[in-house]
Structures are given as structure tokens and as C-alpha cells.
Amino acid sequence: MLEGAVLLAALAAGDPQAGEALYSRCLACHSLEVNRTGPKHCGLFGRRAGSVPGYDYSPAMNRSKLVWNEKTLDRFLADPLKAVPGTTMTYAGVPDVKERADLIAYLKQETTAARCGK
Amino acid sequence: MSFFAFSSPQVARRAFLGKSGLLLSGTAIALLSGREVLAKQAGGSKAGDVRILNTALSAELEAVAAYQVGAESGLLEKPVLALAGQFQGHHKEHADVLAKTIRKLGGKPLEAKSKYEFPTDSLKNQADVLRFAAGLEKGAVSAYLGAVPLFQQRDLAKAAASILGDEAMHWAVLRQALGENPVPSAFVS
């Protein structure tokens, strides 16, 4: 219970500006607007995992039944292969809670911004 | 001062090519000879390693395409254009080795997409192209850093770290070309 409250507090305190710098780690595979090695991030929040048109997901992601929000993103980003075994996002993850919160804050800000057609 | 703080861009390219060529040859040898052993090994770890290698291959193929866009943009001046060609060549070497390794592990390497989407509308001058390339290289460094600890086979992790080193050099040179601190911190992340 306390752990959940701490997580929610951390997520609420996420700094999108710090998250922008962290997002540079993602740029070999991801962009906001277009599918690349990984799927695009525009429209991420509230989207069912495995549902971006034109992107060829792993069977594992298609089966995951995840819907992306702060909590599911936090769990996935902490350890993608533990959260979705078999995902093609073969990345060890972002172990630092504050860094994940910042990254999620940035994603939330940018994926609902004008550049994403919102 | 010259573009790379060497006596000339040609000297810089020769020095860079010589060192990175040695590095990549070592990677190729490590990967390909290692695979001969790995190919005979059974076990669930192989599928995981193939998945990691295929994700890396996908990003390498995209980098090759991105440098092609940069080269054909008409925005790069001669010394920088040659450098972009050299870096693209490295990514091709990475992709070739990754694909061969995947095959040797019994996997099927991903193929290059027929079409890639890049933010070409926002590339107005040489600095824009360099900044875009630097972003990809920095991302590649982070991606390999995140992949290295996942490999079940240590020689694959070593080889991926070798590629990481090459791409970190690309990133540094591109930052230098942009007039930025080429090595902004003691660690990459």
C-alpha cells in the first residue's frame, strides 16, 4: 500500500524537462510521430499495447493486454523483458524511479501535444 | 583549427578509420567464430539472444537508411559528406555481422524495410542533419548499453559492447562537428 503511494507520488512529481533528456536514450528505435524499430509514441496514453497500425509487434506484446498509462509504463520501463517476456524491446530498463517518472511525464506531455495532432 | 582538431579532415578520417576498422574487425571475428560454438549449443537462451540481435539489426538498418537520407540531402559539405559515408559504412558492417550471427544461431534476420520515415522536413541545413545523426548515434549507444547485460552468451555481450564503442565515437565526432562538447560526461547512459 505504502509502496503504491510512493510510486504515485513519484509519478506525479515527474519532470518533463528532465524526461526530454532521458528520451534521447530511446531515439535509436523510437520517435514520437512515426513507427521505427519501435512503434511511435504519439497517442500512447490510453492505447492498448500492440495496436499501432502498420507496426509489426511481437506476439508477446500482442498478447499482453496492457493498456498504456502511468502505472503500466512504469512497470514496463523498469524491466521490459520481465513485464512482457518475449518483447522485442530488448532493453535492460530504467531502474531509477525518478528517471522513469520524468520520462513518463515527458511522454505524457509530448504525446498529447500539437506535434501529435492533439 | 580543423573540423576535428586534427591537422586536416583527411588525417582525422584516416586516423578514425584505422582505429575503428581494427575494432570492427575484432568484433566480426569474435562474433563469427563464437557463433560456430554457439550454433551447436542448445537451450532457451538462444531465442532471447536472437531477439536482441534482431532488434539491434533493425536499428542498424535504419541508421544506414538515415545516413543515406543525409548523404542525398544536398545539405552536407564535402568533408562532412565523406564522414557520413564512413559512418554509414560502419553501420552496414554492424548490420552484416548481426545478420550473419543471427543465421548462425538458427534465427532469421530481419530485412531492411522498403521505406523508412525520417523528419526530412525539419532538416534545413548541415547542422540539422548532424544533430539528427547525433541523436540517432546517442540513442544507439543507449540501446546497446541496455542490451549488453541481457545477452546469455558473454561473447555476444562483448561484441555488442564493441559496436557500442564505435557508435559512441560517431556520437562524439558529430557533437564536435556541431561545436558541442564531444564527450559531455564521464559515463554514457
GROMACS .gro file of C-alpha atoms in nm:
model
  307
    1MET     CA    1   0.000   0.000   0.000
    2LEU     CA    2   0.274   0.237   0.102
    3GLU     CA    3   0.479   0.127  -0.198
    4GLY     CA    4   0.189   0.215  -0.429
    5ALA     CA    5   0.151   0.556  -0.266
    6VAL     CA    6   0.522   0.623  -0.307
    7LEU     CA    7   0.503   0.526  -0.673
    8LEU     CA    8   0.204   0.751  -0.735
    9ALA     CA    9   0.380   1.039  -0.563
   10ALA     CA   10   0.693   0.982  -0.772
   11LEU     CA   11   0.492   0.968  -1.094
   12ALA     CA   12   0.307   1.286  -1.001
   13ALA     CA   13   0.638   1.462  -0.944
   14GLY     CA   14   0.779   1.367  -1.283
   15ASP     CA   15   0.967   1.648  -1.457
   16PRO     CA   16   0.904   1.654  -1.833
   17GLN     CA   17   1.211   1.867  -1.898
   18ALA     CA   18   1.433   1.608  -1.733
   19GLY     CA   19   1.237   1.344  -1.917
   20GLU     CA   20   1.320   1.500  -2.252
   21ALA     CA   21   1.689   1.442  -2.188
   22LEU     CA   22   1.616   1.085  -2.087
   23TYR     CA   23   1.412   1.031  -2.403
   24SER     CA   24   1.734   1.073  -2.601
   25ARG     CA   25   1.814   0.719  -2.490
   26CYS     CA   26   1.516   0.597  -2.689
   27LEU     CA   27   1.595   0.767  -3.018
   28ALA     CA   28   1.777   0.482  -3.189
   29CYS     CA   29   1.449   0.293  -3.201
   30HIS     CA   30   1.161   0.530  -3.129
   31SER     CA   31   1.018   0.862  -3.234
   32LEU     CA   32   0.701   1.039  -3.137
   33GLU     CA   33   0.548   1.069  -3.480
   34VAL     CA   34   0.646   0.762  -3.683
   35ASN     CA   35   0.699   0.391  -3.643
   36ARG     CA   36   1.064   0.298  -3.648
   37THR     CA   37   1.239  -0.004  -3.496
   38GLY     CA   38   0.986   0.053  -3.219
   39PRO     CA   39   0.633   0.189  -3.252
   40LYS     CA   40   0.557   0.559  -3.249
   41HIS     CA   41   0.468   0.721  -2.918
   42CYS     CA   42   0.205   0.973  -3.026
   43GLY     CA   43  -0.127   0.866  -2.876
   44LEU     CA   44   0.046   0.636  -2.629
   45PHE     CA   45  -0.165   0.705  -2.320
   46GLY     CA   46  -0.484   0.503  -2.317
   47ARG     CA   47  -0.371   0.294  -2.613
   48ARG     CA   48  -0.383  -0.084  -2.599
   49ALA     CA   49  -0.038  -0.237  -2.636
   50GLY     CA   50   0.019  -0.384  -2.979
   51SER     CA   51  -0.235  -0.164  -3.154
   52VAL     CA   52  -0.046   0.093  -3.362
   53PRO     CA   53  -0.143   0.040  -3.726
   54GLY     CA   54   0.143  -0.061  -3.954
   55TYR     CA   55   0.375  -0.174  -3.676
   56ASP     CA   56   0.474  -0.539  -3.657
   57TYR     CA   57   0.461  -0.624  -3.286
   58SER     CA   58   0.598  -0.931  -3.115
   59PRO     CA   59   0.342  -1.199  -3.033
   60ALA     CA   60   0.426  -1.134  -2.668
   61MET     CA   61   0.324  -0.768  -2.691
   62ASN     CA   62   0.012  -0.856  -2.886
   63ARG     CA   63  -0.089  -1.096  -2.610
   64SER     CA   64   0.000  -0.864  -2.322
   65LYS     CA   65  -0.341  -0.697  -2.291
   66LEU     CA   66  -0.168  -0.394  -2.146
   67VAL     CA   67  -0.322  -0.052  -2.177
   68TRP     CA   68  -0.059   0.219  -2.151
   69ASN     CA   69  -0.090   0.456  -1.859
   70GLU     CA   70   0.148   0.587  -1.591
   71LYS     CA   71   0.141   0.265  -1.392
   72THR     CA   72   0.177   0.018  -1.680
   73LEU     CA   73   0.451   0.230  -1.838
   74ASP     CA   74   0.633   0.248  -1.507
   75ARG     CA   75   0.625  -0.129  -1.472
   76PHE     CA   76   0.728  -0.188  -1.835
   77LEU     CA   77   1.009   0.068  -1.837
   78ALA     CA   78   1.152  -0.070  -1.513
   79ASP     CA   79   1.220  -0.404  -1.679
   80PRO     CA   80   1.063  -0.456  -2.023
   81LEU     CA   81   1.153  -0.823  -2.051
   82LYS     CA   82   1.014  -0.903  -1.709
   83ALA     CA   83   0.694  -0.711  -1.775
   84VAL     CA   84   0.642  -0.860  -2.120
   85PRO     CA   85   0.863  -1.168  -2.167
   86GLY     CA   86   0.935  -1.204  -2.537
   87THR     CA   87   0.906  -0.835  -2.622
   88THR     CA   88   1.140  -0.711  -2.892
   89MET     CA   89   1.222  -0.412  -2.674
   90THR     CA   90   1.537  -0.588  -2.563
   91TYR     CA   91   1.649  -0.323  -2.321
   92ALA     CA   92   1.751  -0.374  -1.960
   93GLY     CA   93   1.520  -0.098  -1.844
   94VAL     CA   94   1.528   0.220  -1.641
   95PRO     CA   95   1.580   0.111  -1.279
   96ASP     CA   96   1.560   0.457  -1.123
   97VAL     CA   97   1.207   0.551  -1.012
   98LYS     CA   98   1.266   0.925  -1.056
   99GLU     CA   99   1.404   0.876  -1.407
  100ARG     CA  100   1.101   0.668  -1.503
  101ALA     CA  101   0.869   0.933  -1.359
  102ASP     CA  102   1.048   1.205  -1.558
  103LEU     CA  103   1.037   1.001  -1.877
  104ILE     CA  104   0.668   0.924  -1.833
  105ALA     CA  105   0.594   1.292  -1.762
  106TYR     CA  106   0.770   1.384  -2.086
  107LEU     CA  107   0.585   1.117  -2.282
  108LYS     CA  108   0.254   1.233  -2.138
  109GLN     CA  109   0.326   1.592  -2.229
  110GLU     CA  110   0.456   1.530  -2.581
  111THR     CA  111   0.224   1.253  -2.692
  112THR     CA  112  -0.075   1.474  -2.624
  113ALA     CA  113   0.082   1.785  -2.779
  114ALA     CA  114   0.025   1.956  -3.110
  115ARG     CA  115   0.301   1.764  -3.284
  116CYS     CA  116   0.095   1.451  -3.226
  117GLY     CA  117  -0.211   1.612  -3.379
  118LYS     CA  118  -0.382   1.676  -3.047
  119MET     CA  119   4.165   2.464  -3.615
  120SER     CA  120   4.039   2.192  -3.846
  121PHE     CA  121   3.700   2.032  -3.824
  122PHE     CA  122   3.818   1.752  -3.596
  123ALA     CA  123   4.107   1.931  -3.432
  124PHE     CA  124   4.340   1.722  -3.646
  125SER     CA  125   4.578   1.878  -3.895
  126SER     CA  126   4.324   1.814  -4.169
  127PRO     CA  127   3.995   1.628  -4.215
  128GLN     CA  128   4.182   1.371  -4.424
  129VAL     CA  129   4.420   1.300  -4.139
  130ALA     CA  130   4.130   1.279  -3.898
  131ARG     CA  131   3.942   1.036  -4.122
  132ARG     CA  132   4.249   0.818  -4.172
  133ALA     CA  133   4.312   0.807  -3.800
  134PHE     CA  134   3.950   0.736  -3.721
  135LEU     CA  135   3.908   0.477  -3.994
  136GLY     CA  136   4.222   0.296  -3.892
  137LYS     CA  137   4.121   0.262  -3.531
  138SER     CA  138   3.757   0.180  -3.586
  139GLY     CA  139   3.843  -0.062  -3.865
  140LEU     CA  140   4.053  -0.259  -3.621
  141LEU     CA  141   3.772  -0.253  -3.368
  142LEU     CA  142   3.509  -0.376  -3.607
  143SER     CA  143   3.727  -0.648  -3.749
  144GLY     CA  144   3.776  -0.774  -3.398
  145THR     CA  145   3.402  -0.768  -3.344
  146ALA     CA  146   3.334  -0.960  -3.660
  147ILE     CA  147   3.589  -1.223  -3.572
  148ALA     CA  148   3.457  -1.258  -3.218
  149LEU     CA  149   3.100  -1.286  -3.334
  150LEU     CA  150   3.152  -1.520  -3.623
  151SER     CA  151   3.397  -1.754  -3.457
  152GLY     CA  152   3.191  -1.753  -3.139
  153ARG     CA  153   2.879  -1.843  -3.328
  154GLU     CA  154   3.033  -2.163  -3.455
  155VAL     CA  155   3.036  -2.280  -3.096
  156LEU     CA  156   2.707  -2.124  -3.005
  157ALA     CA  157   2.534  -2.275  -3.304
  158LYS     CA  158   2.598  -2.615  -3.155
  159GLN     CA  159   2.458  -2.522  -2.818
  160ALA     CA  160   2.102  -2.595  -2.730
  161GLY     CA  161   1.891  -2.409  -2.485
  162GLY     CA  162   1.629  -2.139  -2.448
  163SER     CA  163   1.881  -1.858  -2.425
  164LYS     CA  164   1.944  -1.867  -2.797
  165ALA     CA  165   1.597  -1.737  -2.883
  166GLY     CA  166   1.645  -1.448  -2.645
  167ASP     CA  167   1.983  -1.362  -2.788
  168VAL     CA  168   1.845  -1.380  -3.142
  169ARG     CA  169   1.569  -1.140  -3.040
  170ILE     CA  170   1.822  -0.893  -2.901
  171LEU     CA  171   2.036  -0.922  -3.213
  172ASN     CA  172   1.737  -0.869  -3.440
  173THR     CA  173   1.635  -0.553  -3.255
  174ALA     CA  174   1.992  -0.428  -3.293
  175LEU     CA  175   1.989  -0.525  -3.660
  176SER     CA  176   1.666  -0.333  -3.716
  177ALA     CA  177   1.818  -0.019  -3.565
  178GLU     CA  178   2.140  -0.062  -3.764
  179LEU     CA  179   1.947  -0.095  -4.092
  180GLU     CA  180   1.755   0.218  -4.002
  181ALA     CA  181   2.079   0.402  -3.932
  182VAL     CA  182   2.211   0.300  -4.275
  183ALA     CA  183   1.895   0.443  -4.431
  184ALA     CA  184   1.920   0.761  -4.222
  185TYR     CA  185   2.277   0.829  -4.335
  186GLN     CA  186   2.164   0.771  -4.692
  187VAL     CA  187   1.899   1.039  -4.647
  188GLY     CA  188   2.165   1.271  -4.507
  189ALA     CA  189   2.403   1.196  -4.793
  190GLU     CA  190   2.137   1.261  -5.054
  191SER     CA  191   2.001   1.573  -4.885
  192GLY     CA  192   2.246   1.805  -5.059
  193LEU     CA  193   2.300   1.973  -4.723
  194LEU     CA  194   2.633   1.815  -4.631
  195GLU     CA  195   2.958   1.975  -4.736
  196LYS     CA  196   3.240   1.764  -4.869
  197PRO     CA  197   3.437   1.668  -4.556
  198VAL     CA  198   3.120   1.600  -4.362
  199LEU     CA  199   2.968   1.409  -4.652
  200ALA     CA  200   3.270   1.177  -4.658
  201LEU     CA  201   3.239   1.128  -4.285
  202ALA     CA  202   2.870   1.041  -4.315
  203GLY     CA  203   2.963   0.783  -4.577
  204GLN     CA  204   3.222   0.636  -4.346
  205PHE     CA  205   2.982   0.614  -4.054
  206GLN     CA  206   2.717   0.461  -4.279
  207GLY     CA  207   2.975   0.202  -4.378
  208HIS     CA  208   3.028   0.113  -4.014
  209HIS     CA  209   2.655   0.064  -3.964
  210LYS     CA  210   2.648  -0.160  -4.272
  211GLU     CA  211   2.929  -0.366  -4.122
  212HIS     CA  212   2.741  -0.391  -3.793
  213ALA     CA  213   2.425  -0.499  -3.977
  214ASP     CA  214   2.612  -0.760  -4.183
  215VAL     CA  215   2.774  -0.915  -3.878
  216LEU     CA  216   2.449  -0.912  -3.681
  217ALA     CA  217   2.261  -1.080  -3.966
  218LYS     CA  218   2.527  -1.348  -4.009
  219THR     CA  219   2.528  -1.412  -3.636
  220ILE     CA  220   2.151  -1.446  -3.624
  221ARG     CA  221   2.166  -1.701  -3.906
  222LYS     CA  222   2.438  -1.896  -3.732
  223LEU     CA  223   2.225  -1.908  -3.420
  224GLY     CA  224   1.945  -2.055  -3.628
  225GLY     CA  225   1.738  -1.739  -3.640
  226LYS     CA  226   1.602  -1.536  -3.927
  227PRO     CA  227   1.748  -1.188  -3.961
  228LEU     CA  228   1.507  -0.904  -4.018
  229GLU     CA  229   1.536  -0.741  -4.357
  230ALA     CA  230   1.556  -0.371  -4.430
  231LYS     CA  231   1.220  -0.204  -4.471
  232SER     CA  232   1.125  -0.093  -4.818
  233LYS     CA  233   1.066   0.255  -4.680
  234TYR     CA  234   1.176   0.446  -4.372
  235GLU     CA  235   1.027   0.766  -4.240
  236PHE     CA  236   1.258   1.041  -4.122
  237PRO     CA  237   1.187   1.403  -4.027
  238THR     CA  238   1.323   1.537  -4.356
  239ASP     CA  239   1.103   1.847  -4.340
  240SER     CA  240   1.296   1.965  -4.035
  241LEU     CA  241   1.638   1.919  -4.197
  242LYS     CA  242   1.722   2.260  -4.341
  243ASN     CA  243   2.099   2.274  -4.319
  244GLN     CA  244   2.409   2.074  -4.236
  245ALA     CA  245   2.377   2.134  -3.863
  246ASP     CA  246   2.022   1.992  -3.866
  247VAL     CA  247   2.145   1.676  -4.036
  248LEU     CA  248   2.437   1.642  -3.796
  249ARG     CA  249   2.209   1.696  -3.497
  250PHE     CA  250   1.967   1.433  -3.623
  251ALA     CA  251   2.253   1.187  -3.681
  252ALA     CA  252   2.399   1.264  -3.338
  253GLY     CA  253   2.061   1.188  -3.181
  254LEU     CA  254   2.046   0.851  -3.354
  255GLU     CA  255   2.401   0.766  -3.251
  256LYS     CA  256   2.340   0.869  -2.891
  257GLY     CA  257   2.025   0.657  -2.891
  258ALA     CA  258   2.222   0.367  -3.035
  259VAL     CA  259   2.477   0.392  -2.756
  260SER     CA  260   2.196   0.379  -2.500
  261ALA     CA  261   2.026   0.092  -2.680
  262TYR     CA  262   2.342  -0.120  -2.683
  263LEU     CA  263   2.410  -0.027  -2.323
  264GLY     CA  264   2.065  -0.158  -2.238
  265ALA     CA  265   2.118  -0.474  -2.442
  266VAL     CA  266   2.465  -0.575  -2.325
  267PRO     CA  267   2.356  -0.710  -1.985
  268LEU     CA  268   2.073  -0.912  -2.140
  269PHE     CA  269   2.281  -1.147  -2.355
  270GLN     CA  270   2.304  -1.501  -2.229
  271GLN     CA  271   2.627  -1.552  -2.421
  272ARG     CA  272   2.910  -1.339  -2.292
  273ASP     CA  273   3.088  -1.318  -2.625
  274LEU     CA  274   2.776  -1.162  -2.774
  275ALA     CA  275   2.775  -0.905  -2.495
  276LYS     CA  276   3.139  -0.832  -2.568
  277ALA     CA  277   3.070  -0.789  -2.937
  278ALA     CA  278   2.773  -0.561  -2.868
  279ALA     CA  279   2.993  -0.353  -2.640
  280SER     CA  280   3.241  -0.321  -2.924
  281ILE     CA  281   2.969  -0.185  -3.151
  282LEU     CA  282   2.861   0.047  -2.868
  283GLY     CA  283   3.214   0.185  -2.858
  284ASP     CA  284   3.211   0.256  -3.231
  285GLU     CA  285   2.876   0.432  -3.213
  286ALA     CA  286   2.990   0.637  -2.914
  287MET     CA  287   3.280   0.757  -3.128
  288HIS     CA  288   3.036   0.855  -3.402
  289TRP     CA  289   2.832   1.048  -3.147
  290ALA     CA  290   3.139   1.228  -3.015
  291VAL     CA  291   3.263   1.326  -3.359
  292LEU     CA  292   2.919   1.454  -3.459
  293ARG     CA  293   2.897   1.660  -3.140
  294GLN     CA  294   3.241   1.802  -3.213
  295ALA     CA  295   3.126   1.893  -3.562
  296LEU     CA  296   2.831   2.076  -3.411
  297GLY     CA  297   3.062   2.275  -3.187
  298GLU     CA  298   2.942   2.093  -2.877
  299ASN     CA  299   3.147   1.923  -2.610
  300PRO     CA  300   3.226   1.592  -2.781
  301VAL     CA  301   3.239   1.398  -2.454
  302PRO     CA  302   2.987   1.565  -2.225
  303SER     CA  303   3.019   1.327  -1.933
  304ALA     CA  304   3.232   1.052  -1.785
  305PHE     CA  305   2.960   0.792  -1.840
  306VAL     CA  306   2.705   0.714  -2.109
  307SER     CA  307   2.352   0.617  -2.014
   0.00000   0.00000   0.00000
